[in-house]
PDB file of N, CA and C in Angstrom:
ATOM      1  N   MET E   7      33.208  14.375 -77.049  1.00 42.00           N
ATOM      2  CA  MET E   7      32.317  13.242 -77.015  1.00 42.00           C
ATOM      3  C   MET E   7      31.161  13.513 -77.971  1.00 42.00           C
ATOM      4  N   PRO E   8      30.776  12.517 -78.772  1.00 54.00           N
ATOM      5  CA  PRO E   8      29.679  12.727 -79.715  1.00 54.00           C
ATOM      6  C   PRO E   8      28.375  13.041 -78.998  1.00 54.00           C
ATOM      7  N   GLN E   9      27.595  13.905 -79.614  1.00 57.00           N
ATOM      8  CA  GLN E   9      26.295  14.241 -79.064  1.00 57.00           C
ATOM      9  C   GLN E   9      25.254  13.284 -79.624  1.00 57.00           C
ATOM     10  N   LYS E  10      24.155  13.154 -78.901  1.00 57.00           N
ATOM     11  CA  LYS E  10      23.064  12.322 -79.392  1.00 57.00           C
ATOM     12  C   LYS E  10      22.467  12.977 -80.629  1.00 57.00           C
ATOM     13  N   SER E  11      22.287  12.173 -81.654  1.00 62.00           N
ATOM     14  CA  SER E  11      21.748  12.680 -82.910  1.00 62.00           C
ATOM     15  C   SER E  11      20.311  13.141 -82.730  1.00 62.00           C
ATOM     16  N   LYS E  12      19.968  14.239 -83.380  1.00 80.00           N
ATOM     17  CA  LYS E  12      18.611  14.756 -83.324  1.00 80.00           C
ATOM     18  C   LYS E  12      17.775  14.233 -84.488  1.00 80.00           C
ATOM     19  N   ILE E  13      18.383  13.435 -85.333  1.00 89.00           N
ATOM     20  CA  ILE E  13      17.695  12.871 -86.491  1.00 89.00           C
ATOM     21  C   ILE E  13      17.676  11.347 -86.341  1.00 89.00           C
ATOM     22  N   GLU E  14      16.556  10.757 -86.700  1.00 91.00           N
ATOM     23  CA  GLU E  14      16.434   9.299 -86.614  1.00 91.00           C
ATOM     24  C   GLU E  14      17.460   8.644 -87.544  1.00 91.00           C
ATOM     25  N   VAL E  15      17.987   7.512 -87.114  1.00 92.00           N
ATOM     26  CA  VAL E  15      19.027   6.845 -87.893  1.00 92.00           C
ATOM     27  C   VAL E  15      18.507   6.429 -89.264  1.00 92.00           C
ATOM     28  N   THR E  16      17.236   6.045 -89.370  1.00 93.00           N
ATOM     29  CA  THR E  16      16.697   5.654 -90.675  1.00 93.00           C
ATOM     30  C   THR E  16      16.694   6.834 -91.645  1.00 93.00           C
ATOM     31  N   GLU E  17      16.362   8.003 -91.147  1.00 95.00           N
ATOM     32  CA  GLU E  17      16.374   9.208 -91.983  1.00 95.00           C
ATOM     33  C   GLU E  17      17.807   9.593 -92.342  1.00 95.00           C
ATOM     34  N   LYS E  18      18.714   9.440 -91.387  1.00 95.00           N
ATOM     35  CA  LYS E  18      20.126   9.739 -91.620  1.00 95.00           C
ATOM     36  C   LYS E  18      20.671   8.848 -92.736  1.00 95.00           C
ATOM     37  N   VAL E  19      20.348   7.568 -92.692  1.00 95.00           N
ATOM     38  CA  VAL E  19      20.810   6.626 -93.717  1.00 95.00           C
ATOM     39  C   VAL E  19      20.194   6.976 -95.070  1.00 95.00           C
ATOM     40  N   LYS E  20      18.907   7.279 -95.080  1.00 96.00           N
ATOM     41  CA  LYS E  20      18.225   7.624 -96.331  1.00 96.00           C
ATOM     42  C   LYS E  20      18.868   8.846 -96.982  1.00 96.00           C
ATOM     43  N   ILE E  21      19.083   9.882 -96.214  1.00 97.00           N
ATOM     44  CA  ILE E  21      19.690  11.114 -96.740  1.00 97.00           C
ATOM     45  C   ILE E  21      21.116  10.841 -97.210  1.00 97.00           C
ATOM     46  N   THR E  22      21.856  10.080 -96.424  1.00 96.00           N
ATOM     47  CA  THR E  22      23.245   9.768 -96.788  1.00 96.00           C
ATOM     48  C   THR E  22      23.297   8.962 -98.080  1.00 96.00           C
ATOM     49  N   ARG E  23      22.415   7.988 -98.227  1.00 96.00           N
ATOM     50  CA  ARG E  23      22.370   7.185 -99.460  1.00 96.00           C
ATOM     51  C   ARG E  23      22.067   8.062-100.676  1.00 96.00           C
ATOM     52  N   GLU E  24      21.128   8.977-100.519  1.00 97.00           N
ATOM     53  CA  GLU E  24      20.791   9.866-101.632  1.00 97.00           C
ATOM     54  C   GLU E  24      21.978  10.753-101.997  1.00 97.00           C
ATOM     55  N   TYR E  25      22.700  11.227-100.987  1.00 97.00           N
ATOM     56  CA  TYR E  25      23.873  12.066-101.252  1.00 97.00           C
ATOM     57  C   TYR E  25      24.991  11.255-101.913  1.00 97.00           C
ATOM     58  N   VAL E  26      25.296  10.086-101.356  1.00 96.00           N
ATOM     59  CA  VAL E  26      26.383   9.253-101.888  1.00 96.00           C
ATOM     60  C   VAL E  26      26.092   8.806-103.315  1.00 96.00           C
ATOM     61  N   SER E  27      24.822   8.542-103.619  1.00 96.00           N
ATOM     62  CA  SER E  27      24.460   8.094-104.969  1.00 96.00           C
ATOM     63  C   SER E  27      24.380   9.247-105.969  1.00 96.00           C
ATOM     64  N   GLY E  28      24.505  10.479-105.486  1.00 97.00           N
ATOM     65  CA  GLY E  28      24.490  11.637-106.375  1.00 97.00           C
ATOM     66  C   GLY E  28      23.104  12.179-106.675  1.00 97.00           C
ATOM     67  N   LYS E  29      22.089  11.681-105.990  1.00 97.00           N
ATOM     68  CA  LYS E  29      20.721  12.146-106.229  1.00 97.00           C
ATOM     69  C   LYS E  29      20.478  13.550-105.676  1.00 97.00           C
ATOM     70  N   ILE E  30      21.192  13.883-104.580  1.00 97.00           N
ATOM     71  CA  ILE E  30      21.067  15.226-104.004  1.00 97.00           C
ATOM     72  C   ILE E  30      22.458  15.758-103.677  1.00 97.00           C
ATOM     73  N   SER E  31      22.563  17.072-103.585  1.00 97.00           N
ATOM     74  CA  SER E  31      23.836  17.696-103.255  1.00 97.00           C
ATOM     75  C   SER E  31      24.084  17.632-101.754  1.00 97.00           C
ATOM     76  N   ARG E  32      25.309  17.914-101.359  1.00 97.00           N
ATOM     77  CA  ARG E  32      25.644  17.943 -99.938  1.00 97.00           C
ATOM     78  C   ARG E  32      24.842  19.014 -99.225  1.00 97.00           C
ATOM     79  N   GLU E  33      24.668  20.155 -99.882  1.00 97.00           N
ATOM     80  CA  GLU E  33      23.913  21.253 -99.280  1.00 97.00           C
ATOM     81  C   GLU E  33      22.437  20.882 -99.103  1.00 97.00           C
ATOM     82  N   GLU E  34      21.874  20.189-100.090  1.00 97.00           N
ATOM     83  CA  GLU E  34      20.486  19.741 -99.984  1.00 97.00           C
ATOM     84  C   GLU E  34      20.343  18.722 -98.858  1.00 97.00           C
ATOM     85  N   ALA E  35      21.290  17.799 -98.768  1.00 97.00           N
ATOM     86  CA  ALA E  35      21.262  16.804 -97.699  1.00 97.00           C
ATOM     87  C   ALA E  35      21.354  17.483 -96.331  1.00 97.00           C
ATOM     88  N   ALA E  36      22.220  18.469 -96.222  1.00 96.00           N
ATOM     89  CA  ALA E  36      22.380  19.195 -94.962  1.00 96.00           C
ATOM     90  C   ALA E  36      21.098  19.937 -94.598  1.00 96.00           C
ATOM     91  N   ARG E  37      20.453  20.525 -95.588  1.00 97.00           N
ATOM     92  CA  ARG E  37      19.201  21.245 -95.341  1.00 97.00           C
ATOM     93  C   ARG E  37      18.130  20.284 -94.838  1.00 97.00           C
ATOM     94  N   ARG E  38      18.012  19.130 -95.488  1.00 96.00           N
ATOM     95  CA  ARG E  38      17.003  18.149 -95.085  1.00 96.00           C
ATOM     96  C   ARG E  38      17.240  17.625 -93.667  1.00 96.00           C
ATOM     97  N   ALA E  39      18.504  17.401 -93.334  1.00 96.00           N
ATOM     98  CA  ALA E  39      18.842  16.848 -92.022  1.00 96.00           C
ATOM     99  C   ALA E  39      18.981  17.925 -90.949  1.00 96.00           C
ATOM    100  N   LYS E  40      18.989  19.188 -91.378  1.00 95.00           N
ATOM    101  CA  LYS E  40      19.167  20.324 -90.460  1.00 95.00           C
ATOM    102  C   LYS E  40      20.494  20.228 -89.716  1.00 95.00           C
ATOM    103  N   VAL E  41      21.562  19.938 -90.494  1.00 95.00           N
ATOM    104  CA  VAL E  41      22.915  19.859 -89.962  1.00 95.00           C
ATOM    105  C   VAL E  41      23.842  20.621 -90.897  1.00 95.00           C
ATOM    106  N   ALA E  42      25.079  20.786 -90.492  1.00 96.00           N
ATOM    107  CA  ALA E  42      26.088  21.448 -91.319  1.00 96.00           C
ATOM    108  C   ALA E  42      26.509  20.530 -92.472  1.00 96.00           C
ATOM    109  N   PRO E  43      26.871  21.109 -93.617  1.00 97.00           N
ATOM    110  CA  PRO E  43      27.355  20.279 -94.735  1.00 97.00           C
ATOM    111  C   PRO E  43      28.545  19.393 -94.354  1.00 97.00           C
ATOM    112  N   ALA E  44      29.359  19.853 -93.427  1.00 97.00           N
ATOM    113  CA  ALA E  44      30.499  19.034 -92.977  1.00 97.00           C
ATOM    114  C   ALA E  44      30.012  17.738 -92.322  1.00 97.00           C
ATOM    115  N   SER E  45      28.863  17.786 -91.658  1.00 96.00           N
ATOM    116  CA  SER E  45      28.303  16.579 -91.046  1.00 96.00           C
ATOM    117  C   SER E  45      27.920  15.572 -92.121  1.00 96.00           C
ATOM    118  N   ILE E  46      27.372  16.062 -93.217  1.00 97.00           N
ATOM    119  CA  ILE E  46      26.993  15.172 -94.320  1.00 97.00           C
ATOM    120  C   ILE E  46      28.231  14.502 -94.900  1.00 97.00           C
ATOM    121  N   ALA E  47      29.299  15.256 -95.061  1.00 97.00           N
ATOM    122  CA  ALA E  47      30.542  14.687 -95.575  1.00 97.00           C
ATOM    123  C   ALA E  47      31.066  13.609 -94.623  1.00 97.00           C
ATOM    124  N   ARG E  48      30.962  13.851 -93.312  1.00 96.00           N
ATOM    125  CA  ARG E  48      31.408  12.870 -92.318  1.00 96.00           C
ATOM    126  C   ARG E  48      30.521  11.622 -92.376  1.00 96.00           C
ATOM    127  N   TRP E  49      29.197  11.816 -92.472  1.00 96.00           N
ATOM    128  CA  TRP E  49      28.288  10.673 -92.581  1.00 96.00           C
ATOM    129  C   TRP E  49      28.613   9.845 -93.818  1.00 96.00           C
ATOM    130  N   ALA E  50      28.887  10.516 -94.933  1.00 96.00           N
ATOM    131  CA  ALA E  50      29.184   9.811 -96.189  1.00 96.00           C
ATOM    132  C   ALA E  50      30.464   8.989 -96.051  1.00 96.00           C
ATOM    133  N   ARG E  51      31.470   9.559 -95.406  1.00 95.00           N
ATOM    134  CA  ARG E  51      32.729   8.833 -95.200  1.00 95.00           C
ATOM    135  C   ARG E  51      32.479   7.585 -94.357  1.00 95.00           C
ATOM    136  N   ILE E  52      31.738   7.731 -93.278  1.00 94.00           N
ATOM    137  CA  ILE E  52      31.415   6.597 -92.407  1.00 94.00           C
ATOM    138  C   ILE E  52      30.590   5.564 -93.170  1.00 94.00           C
ATOM    139  N   TYR E  53      29.601   6.030 -93.935  1.00 94.00           N
ATOM    140  CA  TYR E  53      28.739   5.131 -94.703  1.00 94.00           C
ATOM    141  C   TYR E  53      29.563   4.325 -95.711  1.00 94.00           C
ATOM    142  N   ARG E  54      30.501   4.968 -96.378  1.00 94.00           N
ATOM    143  CA  ARG E  54      31.337   4.268 -97.366  1.00 94.00           C
ATOM    144  C   ARG E  54      32.242   3.234 -96.699  1.00 94.00           C
ATOM    145  N   GLN E  55      32.720   3.544 -95.497  1.00 93.00           N
ATOM    146  CA  GLN E  55      33.645   2.641 -94.803  1.00 93.00           C
ATOM    147  C   GLN E  55      32.934   1.522 -94.052  1.00 93.00           C
ATOM    148  N   GLU E  56      31.814   1.845 -93.407  1.00 90.00           N
ATOM    149  CA  GLU E  56      31.188   0.893 -92.496  1.00 90.00           C
ATOM    150  C   GLU E  56      29.767   0.487 -92.872  1.00 90.00           C
ATOM    151  N   GLY E  57      29.204   1.140 -93.880  1.00 91.00           N
ATOM    152  CA  GLY E  57      27.829   0.851 -94.256  1.00 91.00           C
ATOM    153  C   GLY E  57      26.848   1.559 -93.332  1.00 91.00           C
ATOM    154  N   ALA E  58      25.577   1.204 -93.471  1.00 92.00           N
ATOM    155  CA  ALA E  58      24.517   1.854 -92.713  1.00 92.00           C
ATOM    156  C   ALA E  58      24.690   1.685 -91.207  1.00 92.00           C
ATOM    157  N   LEU E  59      25.241   0.555 -90.772  1.00 89.00           N
ATOM    158  CA  LEU E  59      25.423   0.334 -89.339  1.00 89.00           C
ATOM    159  C   LEU E  59      26.390   1.336 -88.707  1.00 89.00           C
ATOM    160  N   GLY E  60      27.292   1.862 -89.494  1.00 89.00           N
ATOM    161  CA  GLY E  60      28.231   2.857 -88.975  1.00 89.00           C
ATOM    162  C   GLY E  60      27.553   4.151 -88.562  1.00 89.00           C
ATOM    163  N   LEU E  61      26.364   4.407 -89.101  1.00 90.00           N
ATOM    164  CA  LEU E  61      25.635   5.627 -88.765  1.00 90.00           C
ATOM    165  C   LEU E  61      24.742   5.457 -87.543  1.00 90.00           C
ATOM    166  N   ALA E  62      24.605   4.234 -87.074  1.00 87.00           N
ATOM    167  CA  ALA E  62      23.776   3.976 -85.890  1.00 87.00           C
ATOM    168  C   ALA E  62      24.490   4.474 -84.646  1.00 87.00           C
ATOM    169  N   PRO E  63      23.737   4.966 -83.677  1.00 83.00           N
ATOM    170  CA  PRO E  63      24.367   5.434 -82.438  1.00 83.00           C
ATOM    171  C   PRO E  63      25.002   4.273 -81.683  1.00 83.00           C
ATOM    172  N   THR E  64      26.109   4.558 -81.019  1.00 73.00           N
ATOM    173  CA  THR E  64      26.763   3.533 -80.215  1.00 73.00           C
ATOM    174  C   THR E  64      26.113   3.492 -78.839  1.00 73.00           C
ATOM    175  N   LYS E  65      26.096   2.331 -78.257  1.00 69.00           N
ATOM    176  CA  LYS E  65      25.439   2.135 -76.967  1.00 69.00           C
ATOM    177  C   LYS E  65      26.347   2.446 -75.778  1.00 69.00           C
ATOM    178  N   LYS E  66      27.674   2.395 -75.991  1.00 67.00           N
ATOM    179  CA  LYS E  66      28.568   2.608 -74.863  1.00 67.00           C
ATOM    180  C   LYS E  66      29.855   3.270 -75.337  1.00 67.00           C
ATOM    181  N   ASN E  67      30.578   3.792 -74.388  1.00 66.00           N
ATOM    182  CA  ASN E  67      31.867   4.413 -74.678  1.00 66.00           C
ATOM    183  C   ASN E  67      32.904   3.332 -74.930  1.00 66.00           C
ATOM    184  N   ARG E  68      33.902   3.677 -75.703  1.00 68.00           N
ATOM    185  CA  ARG E  68      34.990   2.739 -75.951  1.00 68.00           C
ATOM    186  C   ARG E  68      35.840   2.617 -74.700  1.00 68.00           C
ATOM    187  N   VAL E  69      36.341   1.416 -74.471  1.00 77.00           N
ATOM    188  CA  VAL E  69      37.184   1.152 -73.322  1.00 77.00           C
ATOM    189  C   VAL E  69      38.552   0.754 -73.845  1.00 77.00           C
ATOM    190  N   TYR E  70      39.586   1.438 -73.354  1.00 80.00           N
ATOM    191  CA  TYR E  70      40.953   1.151 -73.765  1.00 80.00           C
ATOM    192  C   TYR E  70      41.715   0.549 -72.589  1.00 80.00           C
ATOM    193  N   SER E  71      42.565  -0.404 -72.871  1.00 85.00           N
ATOM    194  CA  SER E  71      43.341  -1.054 -71.819  1.00 85.00           C
ATOM    195  C   SER E  71      44.384  -0.091 -71.262  1.00 85.00           C
ATOM    196  N   SER E  72      44.802  -0.347 -70.043  1.00 88.00           N
ATOM    197  CA  SER E  72      45.846   0.467 -69.409  1.00 88.00           C
ATOM    198  C   SER E  72      47.131   0.401 -70.225  1.00 88.00           C
ATOM    199  N   GLU E  73      47.423  -0.764 -70.762  1.00 88.00           N
ATOM    200  CA  GLU E  73      48.635  -0.941 -71.563  1.00 88.00           C
ATOM    201  C   GLU E  73      48.610  -0.039 -72.804  1.00 88.00           C
ATOM    202  N   LEU E  74      47.482   0.019 -73.496  1.00 86.00           N
ATOM    203  CA  LEU E  74      47.360   0.853 -74.682  1.00 86.00           C
ATOM    204  C   LEU E  74      47.481   2.339 -74.321  1.00 86.00           C
ATOM    205  N   LYS E  75      46.845   2.738 -73.210  1.00 86.00           N
ATOM    206  CA  LYS E  75      46.936   4.132 -72.772  1.00 86.00           C
ATOM    207  C   LYS E  75      48.379   4.512 -72.465  1.00 86.00           C
ATOM    208  N   LYS E  76      49.078   3.637 -71.744  1.00 88.00           N
ATOM    209  CA  LYS E  76      50.480   3.904 -71.388  1.00 88.00           C
ATOM    210  C   LYS E  76      51.338   4.024 -72.651  1.00 88.00           C
ATOM    211  N   LYS E  77      51.120   3.129 -73.597  1.00 87.00           N
ATOM    212  CA  LYS E  77      51.874   3.155 -74.852  1.00 87.00           C
ATOM    213  C   LYS E  77      51.641   4.478 -75.595  1.00 87.00           C
ATOM    214  N   ALA E  78      50.390   4.937 -75.630  1.00 85.00           N
ATOM    215  CA  ALA E  78      50.065   6.188 -76.307  1.00 85.00           C
ATOM    216  C   ALA E  78      50.738   7.372 -75.636  1.00 85.00           C
ATOM    217  N   VAL E  79      50.734   7.404 -74.315  1.00 87.00           N
ATOM    218  CA  VAL E  79      51.368   8.500 -73.578  1.00 87.00           C
ATOM    219  C   VAL E  79      52.871   8.499 -73.813  1.00 87.00           C
ATOM    220  N   LEU E  80      53.492   7.335 -73.734  1.00 88.00           N
ATOM    221  CA  LEU E  80      54.937   7.255 -73.952  1.00 88.00           C
ATOM    222  C   LEU E  80      55.311   7.666 -75.375  1.00 88.00           C
ATOM    223  N   GLU E  81      54.522   7.265 -76.345  1.00 87.00           N
ATOM    224  CA  GLU E  81      54.781   7.671 -77.731  1.00 87.00           C
ATOM    225  C   GLU E  81      54.649   9.175 -77.895  1.00 87.00           C
ATOM    226  N   TYR E  82      53.632   9.736 -77.255  1.00 83.00           N
ATOM    227  CA  TYR E  82      53.425  11.185 -77.316  1.00 83.00           C
ATOM    228  C   TYR E  82      54.612  11.917 -76.685  1.00 83.00           C
ATOM    229  N   LEU E  83      55.051  11.463 -75.505  1.00 88.00           N
ATOM    230  CA  LEU E  83      56.158  12.123 -74.810  1.00 88.00           C
ATOM    231  C   LEU E  83      57.464  11.998 -75.592  1.00 88.00           C
ATOM    232  N   ALA E  84      57.593  10.934 -76.368  1.00 84.00           N
ATOM    233  CA  ALA E  84      58.791  10.735 -77.188  1.00 84.00           C
ATOM    234  C   ALA E  84      58.742  11.541 -78.482  1.00 84.00           C
ATOM    235  N   GLY E  85      57.635  12.263 -78.690  1.00 78.00           N
ATOM    236  CA  GLY E  85      57.505  13.092 -79.898  1.00 78.00           C
ATOM    237  C   GLY E  85      56.987  12.322 -81.088  1.00 78.00           C
ATOM    238  N   GLY E  86      56.358  11.174 -80.844  1.00 64.00           N
ATOM    239  CA  GLY E  86      55.873  10.329 -81.936  1.00 64.00           C
ATOM    240  C   GLY E  86      54.547  10.722 -82.500  1.00 64.00           C
ATOM    241  N   CYS E  87      53.861  11.678 -81.891  1.00 59.00           N
ATOM    242  CA  CYS E  87      52.556  12.121 -82.401  1.00 59.00           C
ATOM    243  C   CYS E  87      52.717  13.499 -83.010  1.00 59.00           C
ATOM    244  N   GLY E  88      52.106  13.683 -84.143  1.00 54.00           N
ATOM    245  CA  GLY E  88      52.342  14.929 -84.818  1.00 54.00           C
ATOM    246  C   GLY E  88      51.179  15.775 -84.941  1.00 54.00           C
TER     247      GLY E  88
END
């Protein structure tokens, strides 16, 4: 389960934008945000796919239907997940 971010979302977006635009390196972004460089790479991927809103914290957990859960379990048991 994701942990609550220790950095404000506005700062996260600012750092991510600077990294994505090439103004700072991944290591510099990680140093500024006090996170691992892998986190910066993940933020950049989310930012490219979903924009700044993708970096905002979610308010609730995702809810999956019983039908979807059953389908996933059956697929897994049939060897469909790798």
